[in-house]
PDB file of C-alpha atoms in Angstrom:
ATOM      1  CA  HIS A  21       5.920   1.892   2.977  1.00  0.00           C
ATOM      2  CA  ASP A  22       6.275   4.219  -0.175  1.00  0.00           C
ATOM      3  CA  PRO A  23       7.444   2.088  -3.148  1.00  0.00           C
ATOM      4  CA  ALA A  24       9.415   5.389  -4.305  1.00  0.00           C
ATOM      5  CA  ALA A  25      11.108   5.357  -1.077  1.00  0.00           C
ATOM      6  CA  GLU A  26      12.103   1.690  -1.322  1.00  0.00           C
ATOM      7  CA  GLN A  27      13.632   2.152  -4.688  1.00  0.00           C
ATOM      8  CA  LEU A  28      15.655   5.055  -3.588  1.00  0.00           C
ATOM      9  CA  ALA A  29      17.071   3.102  -0.655  1.00  0.00           C
ATOM     10  CA  ARG A  30      17.624  -0.005  -2.639  1.00  0.00           C
ATOM     11  CA  ARG A  31      19.571   1.966  -5.256  1.00  0.00           C
ATOM     12  CA  ALA A  32      21.473   3.828  -2.677  1.00  0.00           C
ATOM     13  CA  ARG A  33      22.613   0.637  -1.041  1.00  0.00           C
ATOM     14  CA  ALA A  34      23.957  -0.433  -4.320  1.00  0.00           C
ATOM     15  CA  LEU A  35      25.786   2.653  -5.234  1.00  0.00           C
ATOM     16  CA  LEU A  36      27.335   3.902  -1.939  1.00  0.00           C
ATOM     17  CA  ARG A  37      30.658   3.246  -0.259  1.00  0.00           C
ATOM     18  CA  ALA A  38      30.696   1.697   3.307  1.00  0.00           C
ATOM     19  CA  GLU A  39      31.418   5.216   4.870  1.00  0.00           C
ATOM     20  CA  ASP A  40      28.684   7.042   2.941  1.00  0.00           C
ATOM     21  CA  ALA A  41      25.208   7.397   4.413  1.00  0.00           C
ATOM     22  CA  VAL A  42      21.779   8.073   2.610  1.00  0.00           C
ATOM     23  CA  LEU A  43      18.867   9.728   4.161  1.00  0.00           C
ATOM     24  CA  VAL A  44      15.494   8.780   2.423  1.00  0.00           C
ATOM     25  CA  ILE A  45      12.495  10.763   3.650  1.00  0.00           C
ATOM     26  CA  GLU A  46       9.328   9.125   3.033  1.00  0.00           C
ATOM     27  CA  PRO A  47       6.041  11.175   2.681  1.00  0.00           C
ATOM     28  CA  GLY A  48       4.203  11.177   6.209  1.00  0.00           C
ATOM     29  CA  GLN A  49       6.936   9.300   8.060  1.00  0.00           C
ATOM     30  CA  ALA A  50       8.921  10.994  10.947  1.00  0.00           C
ATOM     31  CA  LEU A  51      12.655  10.333  11.191  1.00  0.00           C
ATOM     32  CA  VAL A  52      13.596   8.569  14.411  1.00  0.00           C
ATOM     33  CA  GLY A  53      16.859   8.201  15.793  1.00  0.00           C
ATOM     34  CA  VAL A  54      18.498  11.151  13.521  1.00  0.00           C
ATOM     35  CA  ASP A  55      20.009  14.167  15.153  1.00  0.00           C
ATOM     36  CA  ARG A  56      17.737  17.069  13.984  1.00  0.00           C
ATOM     37  CA  HIS A  57      20.631  19.318  13.208  1.00  0.00           C
ATOM     38  CA  TRP A  58      21.817  16.911  10.829  1.00  0.00           C
ATOM     39  CA  ILE A  59      18.649  16.908   8.740  1.00  0.00           C
ATOM     40  CA  GLU A  60      17.744  20.460   9.177  1.00  0.00           C
ATOM     41  CA  GLY A  61      16.813  21.826   5.567  1.00  0.00           C
ATOM     42  CA  ARG A  62      16.577  18.591   4.224  1.00  0.00           C
ATOM     43  CA  THR A  63      13.144  17.947   3.317  1.00  0.00           C
ATOM     44  CA  LEU A  64      10.601  16.241   0.671  1.00  0.00           C
ATOM     45  CA  VAL A  65      10.954  17.650  -2.551  1.00  0.00           C
ATOM     46  CA  GLY A  66       7.664  17.928  -4.561  1.00  0.00           C
ATOM     47  CA  GLY A  67       5.831  15.893  -1.793  1.00  0.00           C
ATOM     48  CA  ARG A  68       7.596  12.804  -3.128  1.00  0.00           C
ATOM     49  CA  ALA A  69      10.226  10.314  -1.453  1.00  0.00           C
ATOM     50  CA  THR A  70      13.712  12.086  -1.330  1.00  0.00           C
ATOM     51  CA  ALA A  71      17.093  10.982  -0.734  1.00  0.00           C
ATOM     52  CA  TYR A  72      20.281  12.881   0.163  1.00  0.00           C
ATOM     53  CA  VAL A  73      23.615  11.393  -0.199  1.00  0.00           C
ATOM     54  CA  CYS A  74      25.819  12.206   2.578  1.00  0.00           C
ATOM     55  CA  ARG A  75      29.721  11.898   2.941  1.00  0.00           C
ATOM     56  CA  GLY A  76      30.943  13.083   6.412  1.00  0.00           C
ATOM     57  CA  VAL A  77      29.111  16.142   7.113  1.00  0.00           C
ATOM     58  CA  GLU A  78      28.335  17.270   3.698  1.00  0.00           C
ATOM     59  CA  CYS A  79      25.173  16.093   1.788  1.00  0.00           C
ATOM     60  CA  SER A  80      24.056  16.243  -1.686  1.00  0.00           C
ATOM     61  CA  ALA A  81      21.270  17.918  -3.413  1.00  0.00           C
ATOM     62  CA  PRO A  82      18.142  16.128  -3.243  1.00  0.00           C
ATOM     63  CA  ALA A  83      17.220  13.240  -5.524  1.00  0.00           C
ATOM     64  CA  ASN A  84      13.654  11.968  -6.311  1.00  0.00           C
ATOM     65  CA  SER A  85      14.439   8.857  -8.350  1.00  0.00           C
ATOM     66  CA  PRO A  86      17.029   6.172  -8.531  1.00  0.00           C
ATOM     67  CA  ASP A  87      18.453   7.664 -11.591  1.00  0.00           C
ATOM     68  CA  ASP A  88      18.935  11.121 -10.167  1.00  0.00           C
ATOM     69  CA  LEU A  89      20.674   9.223  -7.017  1.00  0.00           C
ATOM     70  CA  ALA A  90      23.069   7.561  -9.438  1.00  0.00           C
ATOM     71  CA  SER A  91      24.150  10.873 -10.684  1.00  0.00           C
ATOM     72  CA  LEU A  92      25.138  11.794  -7.243  1.00  0.00           C
ATOM     73  CA  CYS A  93      27.183   8.985  -6.227  1.00  0.00           C
TER      74      CYS A  93
END
């Protein structure tokens, strides 16, 4: 696993409410079990692990670091 993706996921779990979701895209990993329409347009940024904070059907701008992620929550 990509350490940057692990850090993003760990930070997201600490910051998000129960009804929120986070999508962490790890370089070289396919997303399984996620509706392709929901993730359409949400890709890696700069070839690095990228997270999107989603509330309902709306998702945030991408975040590449735990600090960036914190500013979105």
